Amino acid sequence: ASLVNKNIPEKICIVISDSTRAAPTKMILEVLLPELESYGISRESITILIATGLHRPNIGKELEGLVGKEIADSYRIVNHNARDRESCIHIGNTKRGTPVIINKEYVGSDFRILTGHFMAGFSGGRKAICPGISYEDMFRHFHGPAILESPNSAFGILEGNPFHEESTEIAKMAGADFIINATINKHKEVTGVFCGDLEAAFYEGAKFCSDASICEIDREADIVITTGGGLPLDATLYQVVKGMVGAMPAVKQDGIIITAAECSEEIGSREFVEIVQEEADMDAFMEKIKRKDYFKIDQWEFEEYIKARRKAEICLYSGCLLASAYKIPEKTLILAKSVEDALAESLIKKGKDASIYVIPEGPYVIPYLKNRD
């Protein structure tokens, strides 16, 4: 299908995932960019915008690894900066009252393309805009407790999911002319590509991803052993929380989740480090984030962690965090010397006949309890 009509746009913006996502960005761009140029669109007309959300910018060798050296050297590439109000523009409010403040490069373009990937949850589509290229104040709303504490704000749920509804409304307000999303397997190989309309292509990809990712289980287990999903998802504890939360449907109340992850970049942002080290009283933290006068960057990921922690004891094996100078309260998270040690301790607590599930792919799999309804 044609990407553009006969009226050639003067400014094209292509949004790509940052290095914290396992999207096949280089492959997508190597197909997309020559296609655009076949319409007579010059390289000077194209801006590649990295949807960093609140993550760090991708520059230097990291950028070359993301898009390839040739593309990095030949195209204008901009890292979104969610903390820079001057780089964003207010385009209205959602029905829930979220102020929609989006990257100016994107809003000012004549033709807008979103790229990305699906993973169990679901990523893809609208998330390239929200939170990908959104201003930091917006996170107070779409990552606030009013949305995240909904039982439908969970892996594998779209219908009635307030975050999905909010991010879709924001994406439609900002506008998207074409999306390209890919699905990948555990080896990071592409298994499907879904292109076209913001919503139609997204739902097709989400269904494909759901069919491939859901694993039905008959009952919950005493112990679940999972992972952070490998690089780039297990680079920080912040990202590894996704694997812990993803294991929740598979573990019994008061069970144990054992997670293996590298955490080569340790805990995460400065704000998330402060939260993890200082907020050992989780009930008090949950009350704090409900206050209108309180907001801290990355609080939402600790809020998600608390969901898992309230259901199960969490034990993490990470050689990098074991060697780190950061100290995490044991009441918050138990650091194990090895997966074997964590399992041995868990069997002492739960008994030698305890039931165990293993989820090697971590957040790329959605356990689904068949009789949960």
Short mmCIF file of C-alpha atoms in Angstrom, two decimals:
data_model
loop_
_atom_site.label_atom_id
_atom_site.label_comp_id
_atom_site.label_asym_id
_atom_site.label_seq_id
_atom_site.Cartn_x
_atom_site.Cartn_y
_atom_site.Cartn_z
CA ALA A 1 0.00 0.00 0.00
CA SER A 2 1.16 3.54 -0.70
CA LEU A 3 2.56 5.36 2.29
CA VAL A 4 1.82 8.81 0.94
CA ASN A 5 -0.58 10.22 -1.60
CA LYS A 6 0.37 12.23 -4.69
CA ASN A 7 0.79 15.40 -2.62
CA ILE A 8 4.34 14.96 -1.35
CA PRO A 9 4.64 16.24 2.25
CA GLU A 10 7.38 18.75 3.00
CA LYS A 11 8.16 17.50 6.51
CA ILE A 12 8.01 13.86 7.55
CA CYS A 13 8.52 12.70 11.13
CA ILE A 14 9.31 9.05 11.86
CA VAL A 15 9.03 8.08 15.53
CA ILE A 16 11.22 5.17 16.65
CA SER A 17 11.63 3.31 19.95
CA ASP A 18 14.64 4.06 22.12
CA SER A 19 17.35 1.59 23.13
CA THR A 20 15.35 0.26 26.09
CA ARG A 21 13.02 -1.53 23.68
CA ALA A 22 13.75 -4.63 21.62
CA ALA A 23 12.13 -3.19 18.50
CA PRO A 24 13.77 -4.11 15.15
CA THR A 25 14.24 -0.40 14.43
CA LYS A 26 17.22 -0.69 12.11
CA MET A 27 15.44 -3.25 9.93
CA ILE A 28 12.27 -1.13 9.75
CA LEU A 29 14.19 2.01 8.78
CA GLU A 30 16.25 0.19 6.15
CA VAL A 31 12.99 -0.69 4.38
CA LEU A 32 11.01 2.47 5.14
CA LEU A 33 13.54 5.16 4.23
CA PRO A 34 14.23 3.96 0.66
CA GLU A 35 10.46 3.59 0.17
CA LEU A 36 9.93 7.22 1.15
CA GLU A 37 12.76 8.37 -1.10
CA SER A 38 11.21 6.48 -4.01
CA TYR A 39 8.42 9.07 -3.87
CA GLY A 40 10.95 11.84 -4.39
CA ILE A 41 11.15 12.71 -0.70
CA SER A 42 14.59 14.04 0.20
CA ARG A 43 16.52 13.00 3.26
CA GLU A 44 16.47 16.63 4.38
CA SER A 45 12.67 16.42 4.64
CA ILE A 46 12.82 13.53 7.13
CA THR A 47 13.28 13.78 10.89
CA ILE A 48 13.72 10.62 12.93
CA LEU A 49 12.39 11.26 16.43
CA ILE A 50 13.44 8.89 19.23
CA ALA A 51 10.56 8.20 21.63
CA THR A 52 12.61 8.24 24.81
CA GLY A 53 9.72 8.85 27.19
CA LEU A 54 11.59 9.86 30.34
CA HIS A 55 14.64 7.75 29.50
CA ARG A 56 18.09 9.08 28.64
CA PRO A 57 18.93 10.26 25.08
CA ASN A 58 20.47 7.76 22.65
CA ILE A 59 23.70 9.18 21.24
CA GLY A 60 27.08 8.04 19.90
CA LYS A 61 27.65 4.30 19.66
CA GLU A 62 24.30 3.61 21.30
CA LEU A 63 22.56 5.52 18.51
CA GLU A 64 24.56 3.67 15.86
CA GLY A 65 23.53 0.38 17.46
CA LEU A 66 19.92 1.49 17.37
CA VAL A 67 19.62 2.64 13.75
CA GLY A 68 22.90 1.64 12.09
CA LYS A 69 25.89 3.89 11.35
CA GLU A 70 24.79 4.82 7.83
CA ILE A 71 21.39 6.07 8.96
CA ALA A 72 22.89 7.78 12.02
CA ASP A 73 25.29 9.66 9.74
CA SER A 74 22.80 10.47 6.97
CA TYR A 75 19.57 11.62 8.64
CA ARG A 76 18.51 14.23 11.15
CA ILE A 77 17.83 12.35 14.38
CA VAL A 78 16.30 14.02 17.44
CA ASN A 79 15.98 12.60 20.95
CA HIS A 80 12.70 13.58 22.61
CA ASN A 81 13.30 15.41 25.90
CA ALA A 82 10.28 15.01 28.15
CA ARG A 83 11.71 17.46 30.68
CA ASP A 84 12.04 20.33 28.18
CA ARG A 85 8.77 22.25 28.03
CA GLU A 86 10.01 24.46 25.19
CA SER A 87 10.38 21.44 22.90
CA CYS A 88 6.70 20.48 23.37
CA ILE A 89 3.37 22.06 22.52
CA HIS A 90 -0.04 21.87 24.22
CA ILE A 91 -2.70 20.66 21.78
CA GLY A 92 -5.68 20.18 24.12
CA ASN A 93 -6.96 18.01 26.97
CA THR A 94 -8.35 14.48 27.03
CA LYS A 95 -11.80 13.59 28.37
CA ARG A 96 -10.15 12.62 31.66
CA GLY A 97 -8.47 16.03 31.82
CA THR A 98 -4.94 15.07 30.86
CA PRO A 99 -3.17 18.06 29.25
CA VAL A 100 -1.80 16.77 25.94
CA ILE A 101 1.66 18.32 25.53
CA ILE A 102 3.54 16.67 22.69
CA ASN A 103 6.90 17.06 20.96
CA LYS A 104 6.85 20.06 18.58
CA GLU A 105 8.84 18.25 15.88
CA TYR A 106 6.07 15.69 15.62
CA VAL A 107 3.13 18.09 15.79
CA GLY A 108 4.73 20.40 13.20
CA SER A 109 5.25 17.67 10.61
CA ASP A 110 3.05 17.15 7.54
CA PHE A 111 3.20 13.35 7.61
CA ARG A 112 3.72 11.29 10.77
CA ILE A 113 4.85 7.68 10.98
CA LEU A 114 5.01 5.64 14.18
CA THR A 115 7.24 2.58 14.40
CA GLY A 116 7.75 0.12 17.20
CA HIS A 117 7.08 -3.41 18.36
CA PHE A 118 4.54 -5.44 20.23
CA MET A 119 5.20 -7.33 23.40
CA ALA A 120 2.83 -8.95 25.84
CA GLY A 121 1.08 -6.11 27.53
CA PHE A 122 0.73 -4.43 24.89
CA SER A 123 3.31 -2.03 23.56
CA GLY A 124 3.10 -0.66 20.05
CA GLY A 125 0.93 1.86 18.24
CA ARG A 126 -0.27 4.63 20.49
CA LYS A 127 2.56 4.21 23.03
CA ALA A 128 5.02 5.78 20.58
CA ILE A 129 3.25 9.05 21.37
CA CYS A 130 2.05 8.43 24.90
CA PRO A 131 4.40 8.15 26.73
CA GLY A 132 7.06 8.09 23.98
CA ILE A 133 7.05 11.77 22.96
CA SER A 134 4.97 13.26 25.80
CA TYR A 135 5.93 16.05 28.22
CA GLU A 136 6.74 14.99 31.79
CA ASP A 137 3.69 16.69 33.39
CA MET A 138 1.43 14.34 31.44
CA PHE A 139 2.83 11.35 33.34
CA ARG A 140 1.17 12.63 36.51
CA HIS A 141 -2.14 11.86 34.80
CA PHE A 142 -1.77 8.79 32.58
CA HIS A 143 0.70 7.11 34.98
CA GLY A 144 -1.18 8.19 38.09
CA PRO A 145 -2.95 5.90 40.58
CA ALA A 146 -6.41 6.76 39.23
CA ILE A 147 -5.46 4.87 36.04
CA LEU A 148 -2.86 2.35 37.16
CA GLU A 149 -4.85 1.03 40.12
CA SER A 150 -7.67 -0.10 37.85
CA PRO A 151 -7.86 -3.93 37.73
CA ASN A 152 -8.00 -3.60 33.95
CA SER A 153 -4.62 -1.83 33.81
CA ALA A 154 -2.88 -5.16 33.39
CA PHE A 155 -0.93 -7.26 30.90
CA GLY A 156 -2.93 -8.57 27.98
CA ILE A 157 -6.05 -6.45 28.59
CA LEU A 158 -7.24 -3.80 26.13
CA GLU A 159 -11.01 -3.63 26.60
CA GLY A 160 -11.80 -1.37 29.54
CA ASN A 161 -8.12 -0.66 30.18
CA PRO A 162 -7.99 3.05 31.16
CA PHE A 163 -4.32 3.44 30.19
CA HIS A 164 -4.97 2.01 26.74
CA GLU A 165 -8.01 4.26 26.34
CA GLU A 166 -6.13 7.36 27.48
CA SER A 167 -3.03 6.74 25.36
CA THR A 168 -5.18 5.99 22.30
CA GLU A 169 -7.13 9.24 22.75
CA ILE A 170 -3.87 11.17 23.07
CA ALA A 171 -2.42 9.54 19.95
CA LYS A 172 -5.54 10.34 17.95
CA MET A 173 -5.39 13.96 19.09
CA ALA A 174 -1.74 14.21 18.02
CA GLY A 175 -2.43 12.37 14.76
CA ALA A 176 -0.65 9.52 13.04
CA ASP A 177 -0.76 8.90 9.28
CA PHE A 178 0.85 5.48 9.27
CA ILE A 179 2.19 2.96 11.77
CA ILE A 180 4.67 0.13 11.38
CA ASN A 181 4.81 -2.34 14.27
CA ALA A 182 6.59 -5.67 14.40
CA THR A 183 6.26 -8.72 16.62
CA ILE A 184 9.35 -10.63 17.69
CA ASN A 185 10.10 -14.02 19.23
CA LYS A 186 12.39 -14.92 22.14
CA HIS A 187 15.39 -14.75 19.82
CA LYS A 188 14.42 -11.16 18.86
CA GLU A 189 13.56 -12.40 15.35
CA VAL A 190 10.69 -10.71 13.52
CA THR A 191 7.55 -12.88 13.34
CA GLY A 192 5.09 -10.36 11.92
CA VAL A 193 4.80 -6.80 10.64
CA PHE A 194 1.60 -4.77 10.96
CA CYS A 195 1.23 -1.54 9.01
CA GLY A 196 -1.43 1.03 8.30
CA ASP A 197 -4.04 2.80 10.41
CA LEU A 198 -3.22 3.79 13.99
CA GLU A 199 -5.97 1.62 15.48
CA ALA A 200 -6.71 -1.04 12.85
CA ALA A 201 -3.08 -2.10 12.43
CA PHE A 202 -2.52 -1.95 16.18
CA TYR A 203 -5.43 -4.27 16.97
CA GLU A 204 -4.32 -6.75 14.31
CA GLY A 205 -0.83 -6.82 15.80
CA ALA A 206 -2.15 -7.04 19.37
CA LYS A 207 -4.29 -10.07 18.46
CA PHE A 208 -1.33 -11.79 16.81
CA CYS A 209 0.87 -11.01 19.81
CA SER A 210 -1.80 -12.20 22.24
CA ASP A 211 -2.28 -15.50 20.44
CA ALA A 212 1.47 -16.08 20.49
CA SER A 213 2.15 -14.87 24.04
CA ILE A 214 -0.65 -16.17 26.25
CA CYS A 215 0.06 -19.38 28.14
CA GLU A 216 -2.97 -20.91 29.83
CA ILE A 217 -2.50 -22.43 33.29
CA ASP A 218 -4.90 -24.50 35.41
CA ARG A 219 -3.82 -23.18 38.79
CA GLU A 220 -1.42 -20.82 40.49
CA ALA A 221 1.92 -22.05 41.81
CA ASP A 222 3.68 -21.59 45.16
CA ILE A 223 6.85 -20.44 43.41
CA VAL A 224 7.38 -18.78 40.03
CA ILE A 225 10.85 -18.45 38.51
CA THR A 226 11.02 -15.79 35.80
CA THR A 227 13.44 -13.38 34.13
CA GLY A 228 13.73 -9.78 33.04
CA GLY A 229 13.55 -10.88 29.40
CA GLY A 230 17.21 -10.25 28.54
CA LEU A 231 18.66 -7.10 27.04
CA PRO A 232 17.45 -4.44 26.67
CA LEU A 233 14.61 -5.14 29.11
CA ASP A 234 16.80 -6.35 31.97
CA ALA A 235 19.30 -3.49 31.88
CA THR A 236 17.78 -1.86 35.00
CA LEU A 237 15.64 -2.89 37.93
CA TYR A 238 13.11 -0.34 36.65
CA GLN A 239 12.64 -2.42 33.49
CA VAL A 240 12.84 -5.78 35.29
CA VAL A 241 9.69 -4.90 37.25
CA LYS A 242 7.78 -5.80 34.06
CA GLY A 243 8.83 -9.43 34.40
CA MET A 244 7.85 -9.50 38.07
CA VAL A 245 4.42 -8.01 37.39
CA GLY A 246 3.96 -10.33 34.41
CA ALA A 247 4.42 -13.34 36.70
CA MET A 248 1.62 -12.27 39.05
CA PRO A 249 -1.20 -14.30 37.45
CA ALA A 250 0.88 -17.47 37.86
CA VAL A 251 1.71 -17.19 41.57
CA LYS A 252 -0.46 -17.93 44.60
CA GLN A 253 -1.28 -15.26 47.14
CA ASP A 254 1.68 -15.12 49.57
CA GLY A 255 3.76 -17.14 47.13
CA ILE A 256 7.28 -16.33 45.92
CA ILE A 257 8.50 -14.82 42.64
CA ILE A 258 12.17 -15.44 41.84
CA THR A 259 13.54 -13.24 39.05
CA ALA A 260 16.88 -13.51 37.26
CA ALA A 261 18.14 -10.37 35.53
CA GLU A 262 21.47 -8.75 34.77
CA CYS A 263 20.69 -5.11 35.69
CA SER A 264 23.92 -3.98 34.03
CA GLU A 265 22.82 -0.34 34.55
CA GLU A 266 21.71 -1.14 38.09
CA ILE A 267 18.47 0.39 39.44
CA GLY A 268 17.43 3.08 36.96
CA SER A 269 16.89 6.83 37.04
CA ARG A 270 17.99 8.98 39.98
CA GLU A 271 14.36 9.37 41.01
CA PHE A 272 13.69 5.63 40.88
CA VAL A 273 16.84 4.92 42.91
CA GLU A 274 15.61 7.30 45.61
CA ILE A 275 12.18 5.66 45.70
CA VAL A 276 13.54 2.11 45.89
CA GLN A 277 16.00 2.97 48.64
CA GLU A 278 13.74 5.22 50.71
CA GLU A 279 10.19 3.86 50.39
CA ALA A 280 10.38 0.65 52.44
CA ASP A 281 6.87 1.25 53.85
CA MET A 282 4.82 0.39 50.78
CA ASP A 283 1.43 1.17 52.32
CA ALA A 284 2.66 4.65 53.24
CA PHE A 285 4.01 5.12 49.71
CA MET A 286 0.65 4.20 48.18
CA GLU A 287 -1.08 6.74 50.38
CA LYS A 288 1.53 9.36 49.46
CA ILE A 289 1.06 9.04 45.69
CA LYS A 290 -2.70 9.53 46.06
CA ARG A 291 -2.08 13.09 47.28
CA LYS A 292 -2.49 15.81 44.67
CA ASP A 293 0.55 17.65 46.02
CA TYR A 294 2.89 14.66 45.53
CA PHE A 295 4.45 13.52 42.28
CA LYS A 296 7.81 11.96 41.58
CA ILE A 297 9.22 10.78 38.26
CA ASP A 298 9.10 6.97 37.91
CA GLN A 299 6.82 6.51 40.92
CA TRP A 300 4.50 4.48 38.70
CA GLU A 301 7.01 1.66 38.24
CA PHE A 302 7.37 1.27 42.00
CA GLU A 303 3.58 1.33 42.21
CA GLU A 304 3.52 -1.55 39.71
CA TYR A 305 6.18 -3.36 41.73
CA ILE A 306 4.03 -3.02 44.84
CA LYS A 307 1.19 -4.83 43.04
CA ALA A 308 3.47 -7.84 42.63
CA ARG A 309 4.97 -7.48 46.11
CA ARG A 310 1.54 -7.44 47.73
CA LYS A 311 0.78 -10.79 46.16
CA ALA A 312 4.15 -12.48 46.62
CA GLU A 313 7.57 -12.21 48.17
CA ILE A 314 10.00 -10.99 45.51
CA CYS A 315 13.51 -12.35 45.22
CA LEU A 316 15.98 -11.11 42.60
CA TYR A 317 19.25 -12.57 41.41
CA SER A 318 21.39 -9.90 39.78
CA GLY A 319 25.16 -10.09 39.94
CA CYS A 320 25.35 -6.38 39.12
CA LEU A 321 23.07 -5.32 41.96
CA LEU A 322 24.85 -7.65 44.40
CA ALA A 323 28.08 -5.81 43.58
CA SER A 324 26.44 -2.38 43.56
CA ALA A 325 26.96 0.30 46.17
CA TYR A 326 23.20 0.85 46.24
CA LYS A 327 21.44 -0.72 49.20
CA ILE A 328 17.86 -1.93 48.76
CA PRO A 329 15.84 -2.60 51.94
CA GLU A 330 15.26 -6.35 52.33
CA LYS A 331 11.65 -5.59 53.22
CA THR A 332 11.30 -4.22 49.70
CA LEU A 333 13.36 -6.73 47.70
CA ILE A 334 15.47 -9.76 48.60
CA LEU A 335 18.71 -10.04 46.64
CA ALA A 336 19.80 -13.66 46.21
CA LYS A 337 23.33 -14.91 45.60
CA SER A 338 22.03 -17.22 42.85
CA VAL A 339 18.79 -18.59 41.46
CA GLU A 340 19.68 -21.91 43.08
CA ASP A 341 20.02 -20.28 46.50
CA ALA A 342 16.74 -18.44 46.03
CA LEU A 343 14.96 -21.66 45.08
CA ALA A 344 16.44 -23.57 48.01
CA GLU A 345 15.28 -20.88 50.44
CA SER A 346 11.86 -20.80 48.81
CA LEU A 347 11.45 -24.59 49.17
CA ILE A 348 12.28 -24.31 52.86
CA LYS A 349 9.50 -21.72 53.21
CA LYS A 350 6.94 -23.46 51.00
CA GLY A 351 7.85 -27.10 51.52
CA LYS A 352 9.72 -29.60 49.36
CA ASP A 353 6.52 -30.45 47.46
CA ALA A 354 5.79 -26.83 46.53
CA SER A 355 4.47 -26.28 43.02
CA ILE A 356 6.79 -24.36 40.68
CA TYR A 357 6.35 -22.58 37.34
CA VAL A 358 9.25 -21.39 35.20
CA ILE A 359 8.84 -18.50 32.72
CA PRO A 360 12.17 -18.25 30.83
CA GLU A 361 11.01 -15.39 28.58
CA GLY A 362 9.77 -13.24 31.44
CA PRO A 363 7.59 -10.31 30.28
CA TYR A 364 7.27 -11.74 26.76
CA VAL A 365 4.79 -14.32 28.10
CA ILE A 366 1.34 -13.74 29.64
CA PRO A 367 0.26 -16.48 32.07
CA TYR A 368 -3.53 -16.79 31.95
CA LEU A 369 -5.44 -18.60 34.70
CA LYS A 370 -8.23 -20.41 32.86
CA ASN A 371 -10.61 -20.44 35.81
CA ARG A 372 -9.89 -16.94 37.08
CA ASP A 373 -13.39 -15.73 36.21
#
